[in-house]
Coordinates of N, CA, C and O in Angstrom, one line a residue:
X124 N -9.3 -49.1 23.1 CA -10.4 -48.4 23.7 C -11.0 -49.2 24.9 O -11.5 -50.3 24.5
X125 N -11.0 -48.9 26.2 CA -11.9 -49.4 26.9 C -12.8 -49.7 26.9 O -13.4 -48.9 26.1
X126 N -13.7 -50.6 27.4 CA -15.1 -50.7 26.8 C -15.4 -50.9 28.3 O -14.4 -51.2 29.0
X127 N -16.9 -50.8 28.9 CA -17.3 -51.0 29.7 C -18.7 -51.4 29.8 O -19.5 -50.7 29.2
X128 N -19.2 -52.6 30.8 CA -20.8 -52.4 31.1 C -20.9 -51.9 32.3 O -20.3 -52.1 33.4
X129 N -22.2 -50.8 31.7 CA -22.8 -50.1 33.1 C -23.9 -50.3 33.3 O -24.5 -51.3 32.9
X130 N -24.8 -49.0 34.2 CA -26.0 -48.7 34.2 C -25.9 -47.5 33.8 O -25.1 -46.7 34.2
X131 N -27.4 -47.0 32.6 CA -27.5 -46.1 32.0 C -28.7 -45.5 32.9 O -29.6 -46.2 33.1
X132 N -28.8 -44.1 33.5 CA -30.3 -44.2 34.4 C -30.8 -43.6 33.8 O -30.3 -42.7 33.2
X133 N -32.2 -44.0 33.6 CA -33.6 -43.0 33.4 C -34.4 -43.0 34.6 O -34.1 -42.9 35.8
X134 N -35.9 -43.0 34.0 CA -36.9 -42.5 34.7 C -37.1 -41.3 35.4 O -36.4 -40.4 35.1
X135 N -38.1 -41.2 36.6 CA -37.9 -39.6 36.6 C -36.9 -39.5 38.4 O -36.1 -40.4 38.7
X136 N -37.1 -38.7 38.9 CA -36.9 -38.3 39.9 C -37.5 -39.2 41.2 O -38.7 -39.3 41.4
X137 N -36.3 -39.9 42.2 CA -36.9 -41.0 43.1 C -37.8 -42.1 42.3 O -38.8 -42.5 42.7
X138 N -37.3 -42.4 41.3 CA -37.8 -43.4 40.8 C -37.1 -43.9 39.4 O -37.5 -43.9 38.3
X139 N -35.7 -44.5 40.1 CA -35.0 -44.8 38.7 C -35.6 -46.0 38.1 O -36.5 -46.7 38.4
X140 N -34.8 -46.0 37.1 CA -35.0 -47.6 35.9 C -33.5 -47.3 35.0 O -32.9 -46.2 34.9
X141 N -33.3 -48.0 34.6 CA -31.7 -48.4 34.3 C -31.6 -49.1 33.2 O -31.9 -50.3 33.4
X142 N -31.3 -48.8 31.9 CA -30.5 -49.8 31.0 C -28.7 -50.6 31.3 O -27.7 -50.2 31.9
X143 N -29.0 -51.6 30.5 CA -27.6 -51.9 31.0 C -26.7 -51.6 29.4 O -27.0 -52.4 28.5
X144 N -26.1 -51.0 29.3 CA -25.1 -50.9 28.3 C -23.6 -51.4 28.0 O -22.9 -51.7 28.9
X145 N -23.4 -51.4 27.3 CA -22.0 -51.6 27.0 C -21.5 -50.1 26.1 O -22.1 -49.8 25.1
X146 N -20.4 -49.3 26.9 CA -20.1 -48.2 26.3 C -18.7 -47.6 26.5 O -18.0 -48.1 27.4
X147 N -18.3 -46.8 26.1 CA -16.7 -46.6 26.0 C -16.5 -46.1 27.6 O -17.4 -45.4 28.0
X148 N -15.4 -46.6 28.4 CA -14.8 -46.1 29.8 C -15.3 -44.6 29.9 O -15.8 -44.0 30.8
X149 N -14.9 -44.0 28.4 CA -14.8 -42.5 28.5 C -15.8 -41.2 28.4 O -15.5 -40.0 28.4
X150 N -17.2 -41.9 28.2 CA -18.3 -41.7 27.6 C -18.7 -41.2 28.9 O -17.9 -41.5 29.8
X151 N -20.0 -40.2 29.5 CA -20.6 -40.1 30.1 C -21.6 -40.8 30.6 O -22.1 -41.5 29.7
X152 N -22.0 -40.8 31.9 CA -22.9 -42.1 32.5 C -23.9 -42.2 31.5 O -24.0 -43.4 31.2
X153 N -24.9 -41.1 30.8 CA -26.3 -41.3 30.4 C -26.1 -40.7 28.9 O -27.0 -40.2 28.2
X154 N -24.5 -41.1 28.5 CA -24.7 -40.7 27.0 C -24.4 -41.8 26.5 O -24.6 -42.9 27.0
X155 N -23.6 -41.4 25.1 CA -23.4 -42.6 24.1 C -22.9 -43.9 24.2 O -21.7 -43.9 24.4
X156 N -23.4 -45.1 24.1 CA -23.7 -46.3 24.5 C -23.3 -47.2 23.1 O -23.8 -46.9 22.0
X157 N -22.4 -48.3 23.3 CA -22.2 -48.8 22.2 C -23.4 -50.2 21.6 O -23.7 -50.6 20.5
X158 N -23.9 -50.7 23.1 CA -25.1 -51.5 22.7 C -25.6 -51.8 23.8 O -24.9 -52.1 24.7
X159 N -27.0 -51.8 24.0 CA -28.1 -51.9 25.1 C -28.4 -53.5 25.2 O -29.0 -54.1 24.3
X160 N -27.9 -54.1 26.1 CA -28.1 -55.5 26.3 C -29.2 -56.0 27.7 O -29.4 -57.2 28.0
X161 N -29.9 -54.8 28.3 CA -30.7 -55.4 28.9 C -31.4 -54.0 29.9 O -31.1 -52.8 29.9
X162 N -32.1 -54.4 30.5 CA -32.6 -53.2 31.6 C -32.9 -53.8 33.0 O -32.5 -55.0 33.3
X163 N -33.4 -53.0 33.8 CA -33.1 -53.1 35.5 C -34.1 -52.2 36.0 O -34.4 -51.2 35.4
X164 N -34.4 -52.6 36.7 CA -35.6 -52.2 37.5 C -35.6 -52.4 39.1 O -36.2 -53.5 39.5
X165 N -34.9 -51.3 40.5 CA -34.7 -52.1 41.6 C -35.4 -51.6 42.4 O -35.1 -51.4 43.6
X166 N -37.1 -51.0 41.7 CA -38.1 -50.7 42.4 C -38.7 -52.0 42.8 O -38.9 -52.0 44.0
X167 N -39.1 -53.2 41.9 CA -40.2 -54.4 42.4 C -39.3 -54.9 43.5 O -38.5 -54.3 44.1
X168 N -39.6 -56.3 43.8 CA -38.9 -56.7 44.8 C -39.2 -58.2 44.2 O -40.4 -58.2 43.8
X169 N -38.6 -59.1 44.0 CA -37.3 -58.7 43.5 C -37.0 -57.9 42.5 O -37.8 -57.8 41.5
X170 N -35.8 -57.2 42.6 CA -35.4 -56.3 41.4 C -35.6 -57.0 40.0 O -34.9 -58.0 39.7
X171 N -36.7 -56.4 38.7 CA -36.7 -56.5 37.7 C -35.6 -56.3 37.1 O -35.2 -55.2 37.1
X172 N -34.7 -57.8 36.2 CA -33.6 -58.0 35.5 C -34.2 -58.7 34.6 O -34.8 -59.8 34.8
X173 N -33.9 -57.9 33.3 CA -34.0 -58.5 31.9 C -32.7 -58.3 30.5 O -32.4 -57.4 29.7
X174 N -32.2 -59.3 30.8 CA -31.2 -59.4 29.8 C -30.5 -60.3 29.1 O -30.7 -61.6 29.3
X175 N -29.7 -59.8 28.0 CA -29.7 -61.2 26.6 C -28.5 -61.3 27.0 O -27.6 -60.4 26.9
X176 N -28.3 -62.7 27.7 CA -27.0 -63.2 27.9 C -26.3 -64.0 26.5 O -25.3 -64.7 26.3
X177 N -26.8 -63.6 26.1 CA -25.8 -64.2 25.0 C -24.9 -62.7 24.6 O -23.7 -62.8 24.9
X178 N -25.3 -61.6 24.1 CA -25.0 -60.5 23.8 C -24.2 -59.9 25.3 O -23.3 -59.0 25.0
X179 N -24.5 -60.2 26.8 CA -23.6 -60.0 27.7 C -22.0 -60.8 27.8 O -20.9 -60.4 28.1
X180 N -22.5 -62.1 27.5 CA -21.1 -63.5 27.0 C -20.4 -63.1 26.1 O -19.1 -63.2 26.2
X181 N -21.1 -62.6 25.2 CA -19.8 -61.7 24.1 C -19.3 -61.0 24.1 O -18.3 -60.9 23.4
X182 N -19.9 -60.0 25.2 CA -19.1 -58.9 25.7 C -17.7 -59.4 26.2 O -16.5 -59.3 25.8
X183 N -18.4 -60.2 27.7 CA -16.9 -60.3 28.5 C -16.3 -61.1 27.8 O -15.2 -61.3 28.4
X184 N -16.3 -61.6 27.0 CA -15.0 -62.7 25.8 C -14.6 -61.8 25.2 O -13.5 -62.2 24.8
X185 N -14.9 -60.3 24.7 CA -14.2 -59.5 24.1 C -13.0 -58.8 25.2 O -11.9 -58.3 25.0
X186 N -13.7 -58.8 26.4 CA -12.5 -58.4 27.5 C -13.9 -57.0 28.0 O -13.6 -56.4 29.0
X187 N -14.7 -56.8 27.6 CA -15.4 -55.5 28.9 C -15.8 -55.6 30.2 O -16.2 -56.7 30.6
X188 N -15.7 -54.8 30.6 CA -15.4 -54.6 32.5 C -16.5 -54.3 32.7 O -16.9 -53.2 32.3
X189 N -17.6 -55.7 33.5 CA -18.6 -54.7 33.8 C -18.2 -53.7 35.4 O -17.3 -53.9 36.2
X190 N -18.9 -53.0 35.5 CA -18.4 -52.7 37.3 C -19.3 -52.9 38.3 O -20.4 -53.2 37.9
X191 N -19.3 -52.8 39.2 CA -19.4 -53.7 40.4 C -21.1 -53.9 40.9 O -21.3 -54.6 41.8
X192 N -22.3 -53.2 40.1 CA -23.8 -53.5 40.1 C -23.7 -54.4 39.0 O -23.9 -55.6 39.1
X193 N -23.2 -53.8 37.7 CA -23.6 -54.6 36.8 C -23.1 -56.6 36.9 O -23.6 -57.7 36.5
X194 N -22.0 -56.2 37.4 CA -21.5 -57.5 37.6 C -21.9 -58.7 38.9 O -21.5 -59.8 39.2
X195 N -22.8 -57.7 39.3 CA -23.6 -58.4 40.8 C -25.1 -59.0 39.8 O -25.6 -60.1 39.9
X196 N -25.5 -57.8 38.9 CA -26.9 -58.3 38.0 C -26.0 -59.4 37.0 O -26.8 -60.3 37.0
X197 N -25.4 -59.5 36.5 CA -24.3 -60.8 35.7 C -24.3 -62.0 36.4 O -24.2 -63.0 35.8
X198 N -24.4 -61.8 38.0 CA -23.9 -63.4 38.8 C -25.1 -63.5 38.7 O -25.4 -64.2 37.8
X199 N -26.2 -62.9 39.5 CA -27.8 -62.9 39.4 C -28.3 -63.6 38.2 O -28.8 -64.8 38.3
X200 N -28.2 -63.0 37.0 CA -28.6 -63.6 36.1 C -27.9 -65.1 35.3 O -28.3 -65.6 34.3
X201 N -26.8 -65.7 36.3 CA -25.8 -66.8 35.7 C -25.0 -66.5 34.7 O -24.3 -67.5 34.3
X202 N -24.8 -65.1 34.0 CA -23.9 -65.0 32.9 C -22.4 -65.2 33.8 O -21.8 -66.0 33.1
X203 N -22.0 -64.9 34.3 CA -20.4 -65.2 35.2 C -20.4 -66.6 35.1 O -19.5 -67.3 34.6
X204 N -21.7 -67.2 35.7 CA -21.3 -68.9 36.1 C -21.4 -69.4 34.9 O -20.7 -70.4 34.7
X205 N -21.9 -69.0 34.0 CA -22.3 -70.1 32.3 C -20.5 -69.4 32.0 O -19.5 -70.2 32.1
X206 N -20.2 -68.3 31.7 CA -18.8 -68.0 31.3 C -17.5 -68.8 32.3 O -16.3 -68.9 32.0
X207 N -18.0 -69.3 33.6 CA -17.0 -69.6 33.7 C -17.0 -71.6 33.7 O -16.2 -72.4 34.2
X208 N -18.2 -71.8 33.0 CA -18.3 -73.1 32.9 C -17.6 -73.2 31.5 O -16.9 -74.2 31.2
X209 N -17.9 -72.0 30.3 CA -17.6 -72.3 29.1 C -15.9 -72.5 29.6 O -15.3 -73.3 28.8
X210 N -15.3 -72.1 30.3 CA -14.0 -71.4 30.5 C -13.6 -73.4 30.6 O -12.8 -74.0 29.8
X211 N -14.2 -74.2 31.8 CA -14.2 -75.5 31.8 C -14.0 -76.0 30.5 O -12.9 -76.3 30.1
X212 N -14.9 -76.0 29.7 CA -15.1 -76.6 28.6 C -13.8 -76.7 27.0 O -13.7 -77.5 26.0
X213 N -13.1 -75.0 27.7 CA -11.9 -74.7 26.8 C -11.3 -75.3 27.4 O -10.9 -76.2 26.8
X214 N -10.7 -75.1 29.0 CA -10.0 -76.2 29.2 C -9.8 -78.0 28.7 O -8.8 -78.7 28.5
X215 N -10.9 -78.2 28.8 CA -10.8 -79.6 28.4 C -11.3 -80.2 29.6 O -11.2 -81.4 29.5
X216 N -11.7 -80.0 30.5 CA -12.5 -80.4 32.2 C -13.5 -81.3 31.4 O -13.4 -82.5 31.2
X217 N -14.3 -80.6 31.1 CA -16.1 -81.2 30.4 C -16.2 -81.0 28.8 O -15.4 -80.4 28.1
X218 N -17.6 -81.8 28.6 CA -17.5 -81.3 27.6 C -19.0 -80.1 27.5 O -19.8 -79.8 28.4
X219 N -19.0 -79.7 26.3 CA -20.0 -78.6 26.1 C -21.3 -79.2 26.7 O -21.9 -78.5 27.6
X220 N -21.7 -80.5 26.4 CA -23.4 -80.9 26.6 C -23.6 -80.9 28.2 O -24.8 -80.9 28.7
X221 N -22.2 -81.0 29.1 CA -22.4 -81.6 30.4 C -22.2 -79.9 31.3 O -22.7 -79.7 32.4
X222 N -21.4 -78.9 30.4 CA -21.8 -77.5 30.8 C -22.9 -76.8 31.0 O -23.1 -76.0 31.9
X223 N -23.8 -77.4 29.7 CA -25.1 -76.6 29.7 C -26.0 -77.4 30.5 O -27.0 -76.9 30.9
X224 N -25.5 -78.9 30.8 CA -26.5 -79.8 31.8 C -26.0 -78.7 33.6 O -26.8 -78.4 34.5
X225 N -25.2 -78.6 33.4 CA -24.7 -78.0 34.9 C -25.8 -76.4 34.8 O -26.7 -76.2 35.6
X226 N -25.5 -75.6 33.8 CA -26.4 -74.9 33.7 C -27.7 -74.4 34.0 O -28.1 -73.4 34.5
X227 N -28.1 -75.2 33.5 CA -29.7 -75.3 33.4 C -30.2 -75.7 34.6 O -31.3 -75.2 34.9
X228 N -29.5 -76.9 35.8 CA -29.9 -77.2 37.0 C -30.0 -76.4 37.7 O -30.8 -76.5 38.6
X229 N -28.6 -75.1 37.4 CA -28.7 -74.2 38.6 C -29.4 -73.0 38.0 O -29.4 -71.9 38.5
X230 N -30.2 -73.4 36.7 CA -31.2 -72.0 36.4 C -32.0 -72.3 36.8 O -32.5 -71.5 37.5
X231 N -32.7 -73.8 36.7 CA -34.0 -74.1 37.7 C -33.7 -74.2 39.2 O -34.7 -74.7 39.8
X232 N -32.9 -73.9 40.0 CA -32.8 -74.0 41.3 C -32.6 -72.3 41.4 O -32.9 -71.7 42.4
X233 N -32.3 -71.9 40.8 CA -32.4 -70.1 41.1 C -33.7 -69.7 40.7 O -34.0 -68.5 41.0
X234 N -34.6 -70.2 40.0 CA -35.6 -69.4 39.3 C -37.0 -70.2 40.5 O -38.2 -69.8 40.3
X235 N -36.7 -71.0 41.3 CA -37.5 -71.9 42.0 C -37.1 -70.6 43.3 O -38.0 -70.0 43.9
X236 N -36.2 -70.4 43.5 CA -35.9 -69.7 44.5 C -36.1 -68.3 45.1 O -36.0 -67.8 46.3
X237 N -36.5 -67.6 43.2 CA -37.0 -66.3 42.9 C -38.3 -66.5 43.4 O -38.8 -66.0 44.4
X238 N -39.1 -67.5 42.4 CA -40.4 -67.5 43.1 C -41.4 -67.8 44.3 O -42.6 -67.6 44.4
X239 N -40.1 -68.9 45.6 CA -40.1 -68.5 46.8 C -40.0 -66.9 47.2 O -41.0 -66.4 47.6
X240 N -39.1 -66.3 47.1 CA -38.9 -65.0 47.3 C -40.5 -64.0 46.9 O -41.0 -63.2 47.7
X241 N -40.8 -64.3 45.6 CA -41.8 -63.5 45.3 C -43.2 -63.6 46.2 O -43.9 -62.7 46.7
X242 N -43.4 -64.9 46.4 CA -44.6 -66.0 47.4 C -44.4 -64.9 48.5 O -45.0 -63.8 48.6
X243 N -43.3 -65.4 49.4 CA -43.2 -64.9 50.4 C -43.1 -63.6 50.4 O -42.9 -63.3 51.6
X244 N -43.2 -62.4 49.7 CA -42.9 -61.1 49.4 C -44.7 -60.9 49.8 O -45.3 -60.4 50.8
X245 N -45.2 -61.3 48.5 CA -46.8 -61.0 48.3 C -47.7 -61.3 49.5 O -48.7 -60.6 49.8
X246 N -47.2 -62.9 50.4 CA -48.1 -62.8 51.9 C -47.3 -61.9 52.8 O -48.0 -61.7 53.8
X247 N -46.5 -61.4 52.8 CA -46.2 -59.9 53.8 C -46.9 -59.2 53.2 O -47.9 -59.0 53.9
X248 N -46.9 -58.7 52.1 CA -47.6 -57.4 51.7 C -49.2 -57.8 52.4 O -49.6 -57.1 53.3
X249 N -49.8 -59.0 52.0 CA -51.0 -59.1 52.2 C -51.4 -59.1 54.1 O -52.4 -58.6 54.7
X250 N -50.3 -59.7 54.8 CA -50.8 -59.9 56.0 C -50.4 -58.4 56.5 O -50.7 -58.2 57.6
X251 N -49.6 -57.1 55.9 CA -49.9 -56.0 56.7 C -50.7 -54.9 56.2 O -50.6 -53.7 56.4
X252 N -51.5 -55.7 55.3 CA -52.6 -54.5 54.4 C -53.9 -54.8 55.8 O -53.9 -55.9 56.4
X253 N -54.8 -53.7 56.1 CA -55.4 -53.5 56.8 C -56.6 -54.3 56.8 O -56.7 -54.4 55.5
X254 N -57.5 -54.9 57.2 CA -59.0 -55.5 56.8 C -60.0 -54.4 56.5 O -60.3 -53.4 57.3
X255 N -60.5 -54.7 55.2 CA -61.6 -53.4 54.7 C -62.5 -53.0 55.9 O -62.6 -53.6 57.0
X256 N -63.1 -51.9 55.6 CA -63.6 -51.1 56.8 C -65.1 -52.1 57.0 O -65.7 -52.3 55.9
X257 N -65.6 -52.7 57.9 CA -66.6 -53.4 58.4 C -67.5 -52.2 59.1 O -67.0 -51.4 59.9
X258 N -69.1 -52.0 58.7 CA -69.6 -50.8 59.9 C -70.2 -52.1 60.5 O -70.6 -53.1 59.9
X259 N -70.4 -51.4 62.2 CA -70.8 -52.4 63.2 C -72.2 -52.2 63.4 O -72.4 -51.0 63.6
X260 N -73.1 -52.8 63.5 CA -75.1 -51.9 64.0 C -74.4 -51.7 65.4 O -73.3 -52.1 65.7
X261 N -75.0 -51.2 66.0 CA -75.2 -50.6 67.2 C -75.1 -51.4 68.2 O -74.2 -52.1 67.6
X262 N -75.2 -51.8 69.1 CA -75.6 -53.4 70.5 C -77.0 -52.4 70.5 O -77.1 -51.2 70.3
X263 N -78.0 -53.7 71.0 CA -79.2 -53.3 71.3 C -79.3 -52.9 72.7 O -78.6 -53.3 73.6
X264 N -80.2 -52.0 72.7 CA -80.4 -51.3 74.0 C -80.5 -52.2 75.1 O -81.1 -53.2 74.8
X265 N -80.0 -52.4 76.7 CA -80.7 -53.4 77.5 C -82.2 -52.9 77.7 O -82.5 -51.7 77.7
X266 N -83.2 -54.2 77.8 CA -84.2 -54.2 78.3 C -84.8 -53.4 79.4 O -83.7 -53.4 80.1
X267 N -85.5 -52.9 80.0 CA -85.5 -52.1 80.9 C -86.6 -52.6 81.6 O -87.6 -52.9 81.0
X268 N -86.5 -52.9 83.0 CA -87.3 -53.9 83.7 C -88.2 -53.2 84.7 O -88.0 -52.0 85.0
X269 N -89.0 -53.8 85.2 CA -90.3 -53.1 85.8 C -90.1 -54.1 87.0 O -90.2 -55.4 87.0
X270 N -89.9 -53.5 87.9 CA -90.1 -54.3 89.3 C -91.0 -54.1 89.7 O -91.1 -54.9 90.6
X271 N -92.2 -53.2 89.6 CA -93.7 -53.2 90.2 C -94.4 -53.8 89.3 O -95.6 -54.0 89.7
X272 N -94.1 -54.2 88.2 CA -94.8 -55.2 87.0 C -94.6 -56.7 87.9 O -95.6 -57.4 88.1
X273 N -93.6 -57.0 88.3 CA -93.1 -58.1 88.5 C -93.4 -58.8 89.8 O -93.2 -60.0 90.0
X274 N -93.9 -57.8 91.0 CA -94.8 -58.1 92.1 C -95.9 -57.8 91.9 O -96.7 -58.0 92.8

């Protein structure tokens, strides 16, 4: 049986949200699903991704294909890069402790990098939101001068 990860869509109309599943090749996009390993959200900016990479790592060691979003949200999230460090580790390259040290550097250098992204997201939004409405008083009238007062 084929197995596949996709994207399952919900939400309503112009406003999706997405589970990520693992479900047979032959199944329909938004039906039966063999296990829900995470969800997607590519309204926020950055796209909300929440997923249990351990339960995604098991997948592709069983051999499922994710296709070509889900496996863009898989590099995103490091599950490709940790599978292809474990792949090191079967080789005999490293060992396990120096895999997950490789790991974890490039999780804190991606997750440093998200929250640049988010920084810089939130002062755009703020520098093209408008300045609240200010009311102005009036300028005062000019003075009005008396030239026969004045001789």
């Amino acid at each position: 049986m084929p197995v596949k990860m996709r994207l399952q869509r919900h939400g309503s109309k112009k406003r999706p949200f997405y589970f990520i599943v693992v479900a047979d090749a032959r199944a329909p996009r938004d039906g039966k699903f063999i296990q829900k390993i995470g969800t997607y959200n590519p309204l926020t900016v950055p796209a909300t991704v929440q997923l249990d990479r351990q339960k995604a790592l098991e997948w592709l060691h069983k051999g499922a294909q994710p296709t070509d979003t889900v496996r863009r949200i898989l590099s995103y999230k490091g599950v490709l890069y940790l599978k292809h460090l474990l792949r090191g580790v079967k080789l005999g390259l490293f060992d396990d402790a120096t895999a997950m040290e490789k790991f974890q550097k490039w999780h804190s250098e991606h997750e440093a990098t998200i929250n640049k992204r988010q920084q810089e997201n939130r002062k755009a939004r703020q520098a093209q939101r408008r300045p609240p409405f200010v009311r102005r008083t009036p300028a005062p009238a000019p003075e009005k001068r008396d030239d026969a007062a004045e001789a």
